mmCIF file with all atom_site columns, C-alpha atoms in Angstrom:
data_model
loop_
_atom_site.group_PDB
_atom_site.id
_atom_site.type_symbol
_atom_site.label_atom_id
_atom_site.label_alt_id
_atom_site.label_comp_id
_atom_site.label_asym_id
_atom_site.label_entity_id
_atom_site.label_seq_id
_atom_site.pdbx_PDB_ins_code
_atom_site.Cartn_x
_atom_site.Cartn_y
_atom_site.Cartn_z
_atom_site.occupancy
_atom_site.B_iso_or_equiv
_atom_site.pdbx_formal_charge
_atom_site.auth_seq_id
_atom_site.auth_comp_id
_atom_site.auth_asym_id
_atom_site.auth_atom_id
_atom_site.pdbx_PDB_model_num
ATOM 1   C CA . UNK A 1 1   ? 0.000   0.000  -0.007  1.00 0.00 ? 1   UNK A CA 1
ATOM 2   C CA . UNK A 1 2   ? 1.630   3.230  -1.153  1.00 0.00 ? 2   UNK A CA 1
ATOM 3   C CA . UNK A 1 3   ? -0.302  5.399  1.269   1.00 0.00 ? 3   UNK A CA 1
ATOM 4   C CA . UNK A 1 4   ? -1.119  8.952  0.265   1.00 0.00 ? 4   UNK A CA 1
ATOM 5   C CA . UNK A 1 5   ? 1.087   10.213 -2.565  1.00 0.00 ? 5   UNK A CA 1
ATOM 6   C CA . UNK A 1 6   ? 1.498   13.799 -3.633  1.00 0.00 ? 6   UNK A CA 1
ATOM 7   C CA . UNK A 1 7   ? 3.196   15.367 -6.619  1.00 0.00 ? 7   UNK A CA 1
ATOM 8   C CA . UNK A 1 8   ? 5.316   17.234 -7.179  1.00 0.00 ? 8   UNK A CA 1
ATOM 9   C CA . UNK A 1 9   ? 7.370   17.354 -4.004  1.00 0.00 ? 9   UNK A CA 1
ATOM 10  C CA . UNK A 1 10  ? 8.709   20.823 -4.630  1.00 0.00 ? 10  UNK A CA 1
ATOM 11  C CA . UNK A 1 11  ? 7.591   23.653 -6.875  1.00 0.00 ? 11  UNK A CA 1
ATOM 12  C CA . UNK A 1 12  ? 8.723   27.206 -7.555  1.00 0.00 ? 12  UNK A CA 1
ATOM 13  C CA . UNK A 1 13  ? 6.307   29.618 -9.190  1.00 0.00 ? 13  UNK A CA 1
ATOM 14  C CA . UNK A 1 14  ? 6.186   33.332 -9.923  1.00 0.00 ? 14  UNK A CA 1
ATOM 15  C CA . UNK A 1 15  ? 3.591   35.702 -8.504  1.00 0.00 ? 15  UNK A CA 1
ATOM 16  C CA . UNK A 1 16  ? 0.477   35.792 -10.630 1.00 0.00 ? 16  UNK A CA 1
ATOM 17  C CA . UNK A 1 17  ? 0.968   32.299 -12.036 1.00 0.00 ? 17  UNK A CA 1
ATOM 18  C CA . UNK A 1 18  ? -1.287  29.334 -11.550 1.00 0.00 ? 18  UNK A CA 1
ATOM 19  C CA . UNK A 1 19  ? -0.322  25.987 -9.991  1.00 0.00 ? 19  UNK A CA 1
ATOM 20  C CA . UNK A 1 20  ? -1.839  22.518 -9.788  1.00 0.00 ? 20  UNK A CA 1
ATOM 21  C CA . UNK A 1 21  ? -0.951  20.054 -7.094  1.00 0.00 ? 21  UNK A CA 1
ATOM 22  C CA . UNK A 1 22  ? -1.954  16.397 -7.203  1.00 0.00 ? 22  UNK A CA 1
ATOM 23  C CA . UNK A 1 23  ? -2.882  13.772 -4.618  1.00 0.00 ? 23  UNK A CA 1
ATOM 24  C CA . UNK A 1 24  ? -3.633  10.055 -4.769  1.00 0.00 ? 24  UNK A CA 1
ATOM 25  C CA . UNK A 1 25  ? -5.403  8.776  -1.635  1.00 0.00 ? 25  UNK A CA 1
ATOM 26  C CA . UNK A 1 26  ? -4.627  5.696  0.322   1.00 0.00 ? 26  UNK A CA 1
ATOM 27  C CA . UNK A 1 27  ? -6.175  2.550  -1.081  1.00 0.00 ? 27  UNK A CA 1
ATOM 28  C CA . UNK A 1 28  ? -9.769  2.175  0.132   1.00 0.00 ? 28  UNK A CA 1
ATOM 29  C CA . UNK A 1 29  ? -10.193 5.846  0.979   1.00 0.00 ? 29  UNK A CA 1
ATOM 30  C CA . UNK A 1 30  ? -12.707 7.966  -0.855  1.00 0.00 ? 30  UNK A CA 1
ATOM 31  C CA . UNK A 1 31  ? -12.358 11.325 0.846   1.00 0.00 ? 31  UNK A CA 1
ATOM 32  C CA . UNK A 1 32  ? -9.555  13.796 0.216   1.00 0.00 ? 32  UNK A CA 1
ATOM 33  C CA . UNK A 1 33  ? -8.818  16.926 2.248   1.00 0.00 ? 33  UNK A CA 1
ATOM 34  C CA . UNK A 1 34  ? -6.272  19.608 1.540   1.00 0.00 ? 34  UNK A CA 1
ATOM 35  C CA . UNK A 1 35  ? -4.353  21.637 4.116   1.00 0.00 ? 35  UNK A CA 1
ATOM 36  C CA . UNK A 1 36  ? -1.958  24.573 3.885   1.00 0.00 ? 36  UNK A CA 1
ATOM 37  C CA . UNK A 1 37  ? 0.905   24.697 6.351   1.00 0.00 ? 37  UNK A CA 1
ATOM 38  C CA . UNK A 1 38  ? 2.805   27.953 6.421   1.00 0.00 ? 38  UNK A CA 1
ATOM 39  C CA . UNK A 1 39  ? 6.244   28.024 7.949   1.00 0.00 ? 39  UNK A CA 1
ATOM 40  C CA . UNK A 1 40  ? 6.086   27.684 11.702  1.00 0.00 ? 40  UNK A CA 1
ATOM 41  C CA . UNK A 1 41  ? 2.347   27.106 11.721  1.00 0.00 ? 41  UNK A CA 1
ATOM 42  C CA . UNK A 1 42  ? -0.025  24.207 12.038  1.00 0.00 ? 42  UNK A CA 1
ATOM 43  C CA . UNK A 1 43  ? -1.903  22.956 8.967   1.00 0.00 ? 43  UNK A CA 1
ATOM 44  C CA . UNK A 1 44  ? -4.985  24.955 7.983   1.00 0.00 ? 44  UNK A CA 1
ATOM 45  C CA . UNK A 1 45  ? -7.947  23.216 6.358   1.00 0.00 ? 45  UNK A CA 1
ATOM 46  C CA . UNK A 1 46  ? -8.572  24.346 2.771   1.00 0.00 ? 46  UNK A CA 1
ATOM 47  C CA . UNK A 1 47  ? -11.358 22.059 1.579   1.00 0.00 ? 47  UNK A CA 1
ATOM 48  C CA . UNK A 1 48  ? -12.538 18.489 1.341   1.00 0.00 ? 48  UNK A CA 1
ATOM 49  C CA . UNK A 1 49  ? -13.777 16.399 -1.542  1.00 0.00 ? 49  UNK A CA 1
ATOM 50  C CA . UNK A 1 50  ? -16.042 13.401 -1.471  1.00 0.00 ? 50  UNK A CA 1
ATOM 51  C CA . UNK A 1 51  ? -17.918 11.821 -4.383  1.00 0.00 ? 51  UNK A CA 1
ATOM 52  C CA . UNK A 1 52  ? -16.295 14.354 -6.707  1.00 0.00 ? 52  UNK A CA 1
ATOM 53  C CA . UNK A 1 53  ? -17.854 17.324 -4.930  1.00 0.00 ? 53  UNK A CA 1
ATOM 54  C CA . UNK A 1 54  ? -16.486 19.921 -2.561  1.00 0.00 ? 54  UNK A CA 1
ATOM 55  C CA . UNK A 1 55  ? -18.136 19.104 0.808   1.00 0.00 ? 55  UNK A CA 1
ATOM 56  C CA . UNK A 1 56  ? -16.503 21.552 3.175   1.00 0.00 ? 56  UNK A CA 1
ATOM 57  C CA . UNK A 1 57  ? -14.384 24.637 2.785   1.00 0.00 ? 57  UNK A CA 1
ATOM 58  C CA . UNK A 1 58  ? -12.120 26.510 5.150   1.00 0.00 ? 58  UNK A CA 1
ATOM 59  C CA . UNK A 1 59  ? -11.424 30.216 5.174   1.00 0.00 ? 59  UNK A CA 1
ATOM 60  C CA . UNK A 1 60  ? -9.602  30.400 1.841   1.00 0.00 ? 60  UNK A CA 1
ATOM 61  C CA . UNK A 1 61  ? -10.355 32.638 -1.147  1.00 0.00 ? 61  UNK A CA 1
ATOM 62  C CA . UNK A 1 62  ? -11.842 31.443 -4.397  1.00 0.00 ? 62  UNK A CA 1
ATOM 63  C CA . UNK A 1 63  ? -8.362  31.464 -5.928  1.00 0.00 ? 63  UNK A CA 1
ATOM 64  C CA . UNK A 1 64  ? -8.125  28.066 -4.307  1.00 0.00 ? 64  UNK A CA 1
ATOM 65  C CA . UNK A 1 65  ? -10.121 25.439 -6.112  1.00 0.00 ? 65  UNK A CA 1
ATOM 66  C CA . UNK A 1 66  ? -10.081 21.726 -6.456  1.00 0.00 ? 66  UNK A CA 1
ATOM 67  C CA . UNK A 1 67  ? -11.297 18.675 -8.174  1.00 0.00 ? 67  UNK A CA 1
ATOM 68  C CA . UNK A 1 68  ? -11.805 15.018 -7.392  1.00 0.00 ? 68  UNK A CA 1
ATOM 69  C CA . UNK A 1 69  ? -11.748 12.339 -10.047 1.00 0.00 ? 69  UNK A CA 1
ATOM 70  C CA . UNK A 1 70  ? -13.709 9.080  -10.235 1.00 0.00 ? 70  UNK A CA 1
ATOM 71  C CA . UNK A 1 71  ? -10.680 7.173  -8.965  1.00 0.00 ? 71  UNK A CA 1
ATOM 72  C CA . UNK A 1 72  ? -10.760 9.434  -5.848  1.00 0.00 ? 72  UNK A CA 1
ATOM 73  C CA . UNK A 1 73  ? -7.543  11.244 -6.691  1.00 0.00 ? 73  UNK A CA 1
ATOM 74  C CA . UNK A 1 74  ? -7.636  14.989 -6.332  1.00 0.00 ? 74  UNK A CA 1
ATOM 75  C CA . UNK A 1 75  ? -6.101  18.210 -7.553  1.00 0.00 ? 75  UNK A CA 1
ATOM 76  C CA . UNK A 1 76  ? -5.638  21.513 -5.804  1.00 0.00 ? 76  UNK A CA 1
ATOM 77  C CA . UNK A 1 77  ? -5.464  24.575 -8.051  1.00 0.00 ? 77  UNK A CA 1
ATOM 78  C CA . UNK A 1 78  ? -4.296  27.983 -6.940  1.00 0.00 ? 78  UNK A CA 1
ATOM 79  C CA . UNK A 1 79  ? -4.718  30.950 -9.318  1.00 0.00 ? 79  UNK A CA 1
ATOM 80  C CA . UNK A 1 80  ? -3.074  34.375 -9.276  1.00 0.00 ? 80  UNK A CA 1
ATOM 81  C CA . UNK A 1 81  ? -0.371  33.227 -6.841  1.00 0.00 ? 81  UNK A CA 1
ATOM 82  C CA . UNK A 1 82  ? 0.698   35.538 -4.061  1.00 0.00 ? 82  UNK A CA 1
ATOM 83  C CA . UNK A 1 83  ? 3.915   35.461 -2.082  1.00 0.00 ? 83  UNK A CA 1
ATOM 84  C CA . UNK A 1 84  ? 1.816   34.491 0.915   1.00 0.00 ? 84  UNK A CA 1
ATOM 85  C CA . UNK A 1 85  ? 0.760   31.306 -0.789  1.00 0.00 ? 85  UNK A CA 1
ATOM 86  C CA . UNK A 1 86  ? 4.228   29.894 -0.189  1.00 0.00 ? 86  UNK A CA 1
ATOM 87  C CA . UNK A 1 87  ? 3.682   26.905 2.092   1.00 0.00 ? 87  UNK A CA 1
ATOM 88  C CA . UNK A 1 88  ? 3.654   23.156 2.455   1.00 0.00 ? 88  UNK A CA 1
ATOM 89  C CA . UNK A 1 89  ? 0.448   21.814 0.980   1.00 0.00 ? 89  UNK A CA 1
ATOM 90  C CA . UNK A 1 90  ? -0.705  18.577 2.572   1.00 0.00 ? 90  UNK A CA 1
ATOM 91  C CA . UNK A 1 91  ? -3.208  16.131 1.271   1.00 0.00 ? 91  UNK A CA 1
ATOM 92  C CA . UNK A 1 92  ? -5.051  13.830 3.630   1.00 0.00 ? 92  UNK A CA 1
ATOM 93  C CA . UNK A 1 93  ? -7.289  10.910 2.826   1.00 0.00 ? 93  UNK A CA 1
ATOM 94  C CA . UNK A 1 94  ? -9.818  9.098  4.972   1.00 0.00 ? 94  UNK A CA 1
ATOM 95  C CA . UNK A 1 95  ? -12.715 6.659  4.661   1.00 0.00 ? 95  UNK A CA 1
ATOM 96  C CA . UNK A 1 96  ? -15.630 9.019  5.324   1.00 0.00 ? 96  UNK A CA 1
ATOM 97  C CA . UNK A 1 97  ? -18.087 6.173  5.675   1.00 0.00 ? 97  UNK A CA 1
ATOM 98  C CA . UNK A 1 98  ? -16.459 5.362  9.003   1.00 0.00 ? 98  UNK A CA 1
ATOM 99  C CA . UNK A 1 99  ? -17.458 7.248  12.096  1.00 0.00 ? 99  UNK A CA 1
ATOM 100 C CA . UNK A 1 100 ? -16.404 10.893 12.362  1.00 0.00 ? 100 UNK A CA 1
ATOM 101 C CA . UNK A 1 101 ? -12.849 11.501 13.362  1.00 0.00 ? 101 UNK A CA 1
ATOM 102 C CA . UNK A 1 102 ? -11.530 8.359  11.751  1.00 0.00 ? 102 UNK A CA 1
ATOM 103 C CA . UNK A 1 103 ? -7.829  8.737  11.190  1.00 0.00 ? 103 UNK A CA 1
ATOM 104 C CA . UNK A 1 104 ? -6.757  10.889 8.323   1.00 0.00 ? 104 UNK A CA 1
ATOM 105 C CA . UNK A 1 105 ? -3.592  9.713  6.572   1.00 0.00 ? 105 UNK A CA 1
ATOM 106 C CA . UNK A 1 106 ? -1.346  12.498 5.297   1.00 0.00 ? 106 UNK A CA 1
ATOM 107 C CA . UNK A 1 107 ? 0.938   12.620 2.305   1.00 0.00 ? 107 UNK A CA 1
ATOM 108 C CA . UNK A 1 108 ? 4.464   14.023 2.418   1.00 0.00 ? 108 UNK A CA 1
ATOM 109 C CA . UNK A 1 109 ? 3.255   17.327 1.026   1.00 0.00 ? 109 UNK A CA 1
ATOM 110 C CA . UNK A 1 110 ? 4.190   19.652 -1.800  1.00 0.00 ? 110 UNK A CA 1
ATOM 111 C CA . UNK A 1 111 ? 6.475   22.543 -0.910  1.00 0.00 ? 111 UNK A CA 1
ATOM 112 C CA . UNK A 1 112 ? 5.324   25.553 -2.968  1.00 0.00 ? 112 UNK A CA 1
ATOM 113 C CA . UNK A 1 113 ? 7.547   28.594 -3.143  1.00 0.00 ? 113 UNK A CA 1
ATOM 114 C CA . UNK A 1 114 ? 6.212   31.737 -4.803  1.00 0.00 ? 114 UNK A CA 1
ATOM 115 C CA . UNK A 1 115 ? 8.837   34.247 -5.893  1.00 0.00 ? 115 UNK A CA 1
ATOM 116 C CA . UNK B 2 1   ? -15.224 28.591 17.286  1.00 0.00 ? 1   UNK B CA 1
ATOM 117 C CA . UNK B 2 2   ? -13.151 25.527 17.742  1.00 0.00 ? 2   UNK B CA 1
ATOM 118 C CA . UNK B 2 3   ? -9.530  26.034 18.598  1.00 0.00 ? 3   UNK B CA 1
ATOM 119 C CA . UNK B 2 4   ? -6.464  24.188 19.808  1.00 0.00 ? 4   UNK B CA 1
ATOM 120 C CA . UNK B 2 5   ? -3.741  25.793 21.908  1.00 0.00 ? 5   UNK B CA 1
ATOM 121 C CA . UNK B 2 6   ? -0.254  24.435 22.306  1.00 0.00 ? 6   UNK B CA 1
ATOM 122 C CA . UNK B 2 7   ? 1.330   26.842 24.756  1.00 0.00 ? 7   UNK B CA 1
ATOM 123 C CA . UNK B 2 8   ? 4.904   25.610 24.338  1.00 0.00 ? 8   UNK B CA 1
ATOM 124 C CA . UNK B 2 9   ? 6.488   26.591 21.026  1.00 0.00 ? 9   UNK B CA 1
ATOM 125 C CA . UNK B 2 10  ? 9.820   24.950 21.764  1.00 0.00 ? 10  UNK B CA 1
ATOM 126 C CA . UNK B 2 11  ? 10.798  22.305 24.320  1.00 0.00 ? 11  UNK B CA 1
ATOM 127 C CA . UNK B 2 12  ? 14.256  20.851 24.922  1.00 0.00 ? 12  UNK B CA 1
ATOM 128 C CA . UNK B 2 13  ? 14.774  17.667 26.917  1.00 0.00 ? 13  UNK B CA 1
ATOM 129 C CA . UNK B 2 14  ? 17.704  15.381 27.540  1.00 0.00 ? 14  UNK B CA 1
ATOM 130 C CA . UNK B 2 15  ? 17.664  11.911 26.048  1.00 0.00 ? 15  UNK B CA 1
ATOM 131 C CA . UNK B 2 16  ? 16.177  9.511  28.560  1.00 0.00 ? 16  UNK B CA 1
ATOM 132 C CA . UNK B 2 17  ? 14.212  12.220 30.357  1.00 0.00 ? 17  UNK B CA 1
ATOM 133 C CA . UNK B 2 18  ? 10.449  12.242 30.512  1.00 0.00 ? 18  UNK B CA 1
ATOM 134 C CA . UNK B 2 19  ? 8.364   14.463 28.280  1.00 0.00 ? 19  UNK B CA 1
ATOM 135 C CA . UNK B 2 20  ? 5.011   16.190 28.491  1.00 0.00 ? 20  UNK B CA 1
ATOM 136 C CA . UNK B 2 21  ? 3.621   18.345 25.686  1.00 0.00 ? 21  UNK B CA 1
ATOM 137 C CA . UNK B 2 22  ? 0.585   20.411 26.531  1.00 0.00 ? 22  UNK B CA 1
ATOM 138 C CA . UNK B 2 23  ? -2.601  20.809 24.487  1.00 0.00 ? 23  UNK B CA 1
ATOM 139 C CA . UNK B 2 24  ? -5.794  22.641 25.331  1.00 0.00 ? 24  UNK B CA 1
ATOM 140 C CA . UNK B 2 25  ? -8.847  22.633 23.155  1.00 0.00 ? 25  UNK B CA 1
ATOM 141 C CA . UNK B 2 26  ? -12.030 24.633 22.813  1.00 0.00 ? 26  UNK B CA 1
ATOM 142 C CA . UNK B 2 27  ? -14.901 22.699 21.394  1.00 0.00 ? 27  UNK B CA 1
ATOM 143 C CA . UNK B 2 28  ? -18.540 22.602 22.383  1.00 0.00 ? 28  UNK B CA 1
ATOM 144 C CA . UNK B 2 29  ? -19.290 18.976 21.697  1.00 0.00 ? 29  UNK B CA 1
ATOM 145 C CA . UNK B 2 30  ? -17.531 15.775 22.688  1.00 0.00 ? 30  UNK B CA 1
ATOM 146 C CA . UNK B 2 31  ? -14.083 16.133 21.152  1.00 0.00 ? 31  UNK B CA 1
ATOM 147 C CA . UNK B 2 32  ? -12.218 13.727 19.001  1.00 0.00 ? 32  UNK B CA 1
ATOM 148 C CA . UNK B 2 33  ? -8.560  14.488 19.706  1.00 0.00 ? 33  UNK B CA 1
ATOM 149 C CA . UNK B 2 34  ? -5.358  13.585 17.943  1.00 0.00 ? 34  UNK B CA 1
ATOM 150 C CA . UNK B 2 35  ? -1.629  13.974 18.251  1.00 0.00 ? 35  UNK B CA 1
ATOM 151 C CA . UNK B 2 36  ? 0.461   14.006 15.077  1.00 0.00 ? 36  UNK B CA 1
ATOM 152 C CA . UNK B 2 37  ? 4.216   14.151 14.645  1.00 0.00 ? 37  UNK B CA 1
ATOM 153 C CA . UNK B 2 38  ? 6.044   15.787 11.747  1.00 0.00 ? 38  UNK B CA 1
ATOM 154 C CA . UNK B 2 39  ? 9.714   15.258 10.966  1.00 0.00 ? 39  UNK B CA 1
ATOM 155 C CA . UNK B 2 40  ? 11.460  17.969 8.943   1.00 0.00 ? 40  UNK B CA 1
ATOM 156 C CA . UNK B 2 41  ? 10.135  18.255 5.407   1.00 0.00 ? 41  UNK B CA 1
ATOM 157 C CA . UNK B 2 42  ? 7.709   15.386 5.978   1.00 0.00 ? 42  UNK B CA 1
ATOM 158 C CA . UNK B 2 43  ? 3.998   14.903 6.281   1.00 0.00 ? 43  UNK B CA 1
ATOM 159 C CA . UNK B 2 44  ? 2.126   14.124 9.445   1.00 0.00 ? 44  UNK B CA 1
ATOM 160 C CA . UNK B 2 45  ? 2.077   10.792 11.190  1.00 0.00 ? 45  UNK B CA 1
ATOM 161 C CA . UNK B 2 46  ? -0.619  9.914  13.696  1.00 0.00 ? 46  UNK B CA 1
ATOM 162 C CA . UNK B 2 47  ? 0.716   9.084  17.176  1.00 0.00 ? 47  UNK B CA 1
ATOM 163 C CA . UNK B 2 48  ? -2.573  8.451  18.924  1.00 0.00 ? 48  UNK B CA 1
ATOM 164 C CA . UNK B 2 49  ? -6.206  9.433  19.076  1.00 0.00 ? 49  UNK B CA 1
ATOM 165 C CA . UNK B 2 50  ? -9.012  9.768  21.590  1.00 0.00 ? 50  UNK B CA 1
ATOM 166 C CA . UNK B 2 51  ? -12.627 9.187  20.673  1.00 0.00 ? 51  UNK B CA 1
ATOM 167 C CA . UNK B 2 52  ? -14.288 7.964  23.835  1.00 0.00 ? 52  UNK B CA 1
ATOM 168 C CA . UNK B 2 53  ? -13.859 5.555  26.730  1.00 0.00 ? 53  UNK B CA 1
ATOM 169 C CA . UNK B 2 54  ? -10.631 5.259  28.654  1.00 0.00 ? 54  UNK B CA 1
ATOM 170 C CA . UNK B 2 55  ? -9.174  8.736  29.074  1.00 0.00 ? 55  UNK B CA 1
ATOM 171 C CA . UNK B 2 56  ? -5.615  7.442  28.928  1.00 0.00 ? 56  UNK B CA 1
ATOM 172 C CA . UNK B 2 57  ? -4.760  6.372  25.416  1.00 0.00 ? 57  UNK B CA 1
ATOM 173 C CA . UNK B 2 58  ? -1.671  4.606  24.167  1.00 0.00 ? 58  UNK B CA 1
ATOM 174 C CA . UNK B 2 59  ? -0.030  5.346  20.873  1.00 0.00 ? 59  UNK B CA 1
ATOM 175 C CA . UNK B 2 60  ? 2.910   4.382  18.770  1.00 0.00 ? 60  UNK B CA 1
ATOM 176 C CA . UNK B 2 61  ? 6.572   4.904  19.702  1.00 0.00 ? 61  UNK B CA 1
ATOM 177 C CA . UNK B 2 62  ? 5.808   4.673  23.415  1.00 0.00 ? 62  UNK B CA 1
ATOM 178 C CA . UNK B 2 63  ? 3.657   7.820  23.570  1.00 0.00 ? 63  UNK B CA 1
ATOM 179 C CA . UNK B 2 64  ? 0.517   8.188  25.607  1.00 0.00 ? 64  UNK B CA 1
ATOM 180 C CA . UNK B 2 65  ? -1.987  11.001 26.185  1.00 0.00 ? 65  UNK B CA 1
ATOM 181 C CA . UNK B 2 66  ? -4.581  11.712 28.831  1.00 0.00 ? 66  UNK B CA 1
ATOM 182 C CA . UNK B 2 67  ? -7.879  13.400 28.105  1.00 0.00 ? 67  UNK B CA 1
ATOM 183 C CA . UNK B 2 68  ? -9.101  15.629 30.939  1.00 0.00 ? 68  UNK B CA 1
ATOM 184 C CA . UNK B 2 69  ? -12.509 17.089 30.158  1.00 0.00 ? 69  UNK B CA 1
ATOM 185 C CA . UNK B 2 70  ? -12.541 19.327 33.270  1.00 0.00 ? 70  UNK B CA 1
ATOM 186 C CA . UNK B 2 71  ? -9.327  21.011 32.073  1.00 0.00 ? 71  UNK B CA 1
ATOM 187 C CA . UNK B 2 72  ? -10.070 20.769 28.321  1.00 0.00 ? 72  UNK B CA 1
ATOM 188 C CA . UNK B 2 73  ? -6.644  19.242 27.917  1.00 0.00 ? 73  UNK B CA 1
ATOM 189 C CA . UNK B 2 74  ? -5.109  16.389 26.031  1.00 0.00 ? 74  UNK B CA 1
ATOM 190 C CA . UNK B 2 75  ? -1.434  16.292 27.032  1.00 0.00 ? 75  UNK B CA 1
ATOM 191 C CA . UNK B 2 76  ? 1.057   14.019 25.356  1.00 0.00 ? 76  UNK B CA 1
ATOM 192 C CA . UNK B 2 77  ? 3.579   12.142 27.452  1.00 0.00 ? 77  UNK B CA 1
ATOM 193 C CA . UNK B 2 78  ? 6.529   9.824  27.082  1.00 0.00 ? 78  UNK B CA 1
ATOM 194 C CA . UNK B 2 79  ? 8.446   8.327  30.014  1.00 0.00 ? 79  UNK B CA 1
ATOM 195 C CA . UNK B 2 80  ? 11.859  8.261  28.318  1.00 0.00 ? 80  UNK B CA 1
ATOM 196 C CA . UNK B 2 81  ? 12.645  10.333 25.234  1.00 0.00 ? 81  UNK B CA 1
ATOM 197 C CA . UNK B 2 82  ? 14.914  9.034  22.464  1.00 0.00 ? 82  UNK B CA 1
ATOM 198 C CA . UNK B 2 83  ? 17.003  11.238 20.170  1.00 0.00 ? 83  UNK B CA 1
ATOM 199 C CA . UNK B 2 84  ? 14.851  10.141 17.242  1.00 0.00 ? 84  UNK B CA 1
ATOM 200 C CA . UNK B 2 85  ? 11.802  11.775 18.884  1.00 0.00 ? 85  UNK B CA 1
ATOM 201 C CA . UNK B 2 86  ? 13.111  15.203 17.887  1.00 0.00 ? 86  UNK B CA 1
ATOM 202 C CA . UNK B 2 87  ? 10.370  16.590 15.625  1.00 0.00 ? 87  UNK B CA 1
ATOM 203 C CA . UNK B 2 88  ? 7.384   18.900 15.656  1.00 0.00 ? 88  UNK B CA 1
ATOM 204 C CA . UNK B 2 89  ? 4.236   17.728 17.411  1.00 0.00 ? 89  UNK B CA 1
ATOM 205 C CA . UNK B 2 90  ? 0.745   18.854 16.605  1.00 0.00 ? 90  UNK B CA 1
ATOM 206 C CA . UNK B 2 91  ? -2.408  18.469 18.607  1.00 0.00 ? 91  UNK B CA 1
ATOM 207 C CA . UNK B 2 92  ? -5.642  18.488 16.614  1.00 0.00 ? 92  UNK B CA 1
ATOM 208 C CA . UNK B 2 93  ? -9.364  18.262 17.215  1.00 0.00 ? 93  UNK B CA 1
ATOM 209 C CA . UNK B 2 94  ? -11.950 16.889 14.812  1.00 0.00 ? 94  UNK B CA 1
ATOM 210 C CA . UNK B 2 95  ? -14.405 19.666 14.098  1.00 0.00 ? 95  UNK B CA 1
ATOM 211 C CA . UNK B 2 96  ? -17.308 18.005 12.372  1.00 0.00 ? 96  UNK B CA 1
ATOM 212 C CA . UNK B 2 97  ? -18.234 16.923 8.894   1.00 0.00 ? 97  UNK B CA 1
ATOM 213 C CA . UNK B 2 98  ? -16.063 14.289 7.357   1.00 0.00 ? 98  UNK B CA 1
ATOM 214 C CA . UNK B 2 99  ? -12.614 14.471 8.891   1.00 0.00 ? 99  UNK B CA 1
ATOM 215 C CA . UNK B 2 100 ? -11.866 18.181 9.109   1.00 0.00 ? 100 UNK B CA 1
ATOM 216 C CA . UNK B 2 101 ? -9.141  18.760 11.654  1.00 0.00 ? 101 UNK B CA 1
ATOM 217 C CA . UNK B 2 102 ? -8.255  21.939 13.479  1.00 0.00 ? 102 UNK B CA 1
ATOM 218 C CA . UNK B 2 103 ? -4.614  21.978 14.469  1.00 0.00 ? 103 UNK B CA 1
ATOM 219 C CA . UNK B 2 104 ? -2.595  23.767 17.098  1.00 0.00 ? 104 UNK B CA 1
ATOM 220 C CA . UNK B 2 105 ? 0.474   25.724 16.126  1.00 0.00 ? 105 UNK B CA 1
ATOM 221 C CA . UNK B 2 106 ? 2.774   22.904 17.121  1.00 0.00 ? 106 UNK B CA 1
ATOM 222 C CA . UNK B 2 107 ? 5.539   22.253 19.649  1.00 0.00 ? 107 UNK B CA 1
ATOM 223 C CA . UNK B 2 108 ? 9.071   21.837 18.377  1.00 0.00 ? 108 UNK B CA 1
ATOM 224 C CA . UNK B 2 109 ? 10.902  19.177 20.391  1.00 0.00 ? 109 UNK B CA 1
ATOM 225 C CA . UNK B 2 110 ? 14.673  19.162 20.657  1.00 0.00 ? 110 UNK B CA 1
ATOM 226 C CA . UNK B 2 111 ? 16.475  16.271 22.280  1.00 0.00 ? 111 UNK B CA 1
ATOM 227 C CA . UNK B 2 112 ? 19.907  16.800 23.782  1.00 0.00 ? 112 UNK B CA 1
ATOM 228 C CA . UNK B 2 113 ? 22.256  13.837 23.829  1.00 0.00 ? 113 UNK B CA 1
#
């Protein structure tokens, strides 16, 4: 079992550009959540996808969007990048059909640097 | 609003010494609580979780945590720290709907040999 895999591992973009990050969930998991972790901070919830729909959203602007595919993999898109978007982006998967709070498994993250 | 507070930003302990990392939460309903560990440049690994029942929970790598409802706390402990425990530790609370987690700001643990 490969666990949660994210790509790419590192990325450098210029202000104003757009970026797409990818996540493959752990086998058997159908729910994917995305988190942003700024340097020295805890992860902040961006949004969650289940059955190819956004189910919950944190306090992030519309520049942050996502998608979930029929195979449960997911993409996070960020438009009009700002310097403040530089962070580690973490993907977490979980089996939502289990009771609430079931363990979320995290990927290694994508380190995004905006210059 | 739900929140998690980790009052200690940095903690340094000697190898072999005991460890306690503090976590306080604010949540109106019965909390589901977690401790995660993050090594440099890595993702998060679950150490342990509390859903209900016994308030003392055991986790991996010899860690344990005690849920105290009266104090709104979920402190992480380890009797004897190993150098490999140096990492950042995050306390988190499940805040409803799927598996949305609210994290604290983390405690950076340094282990002196």
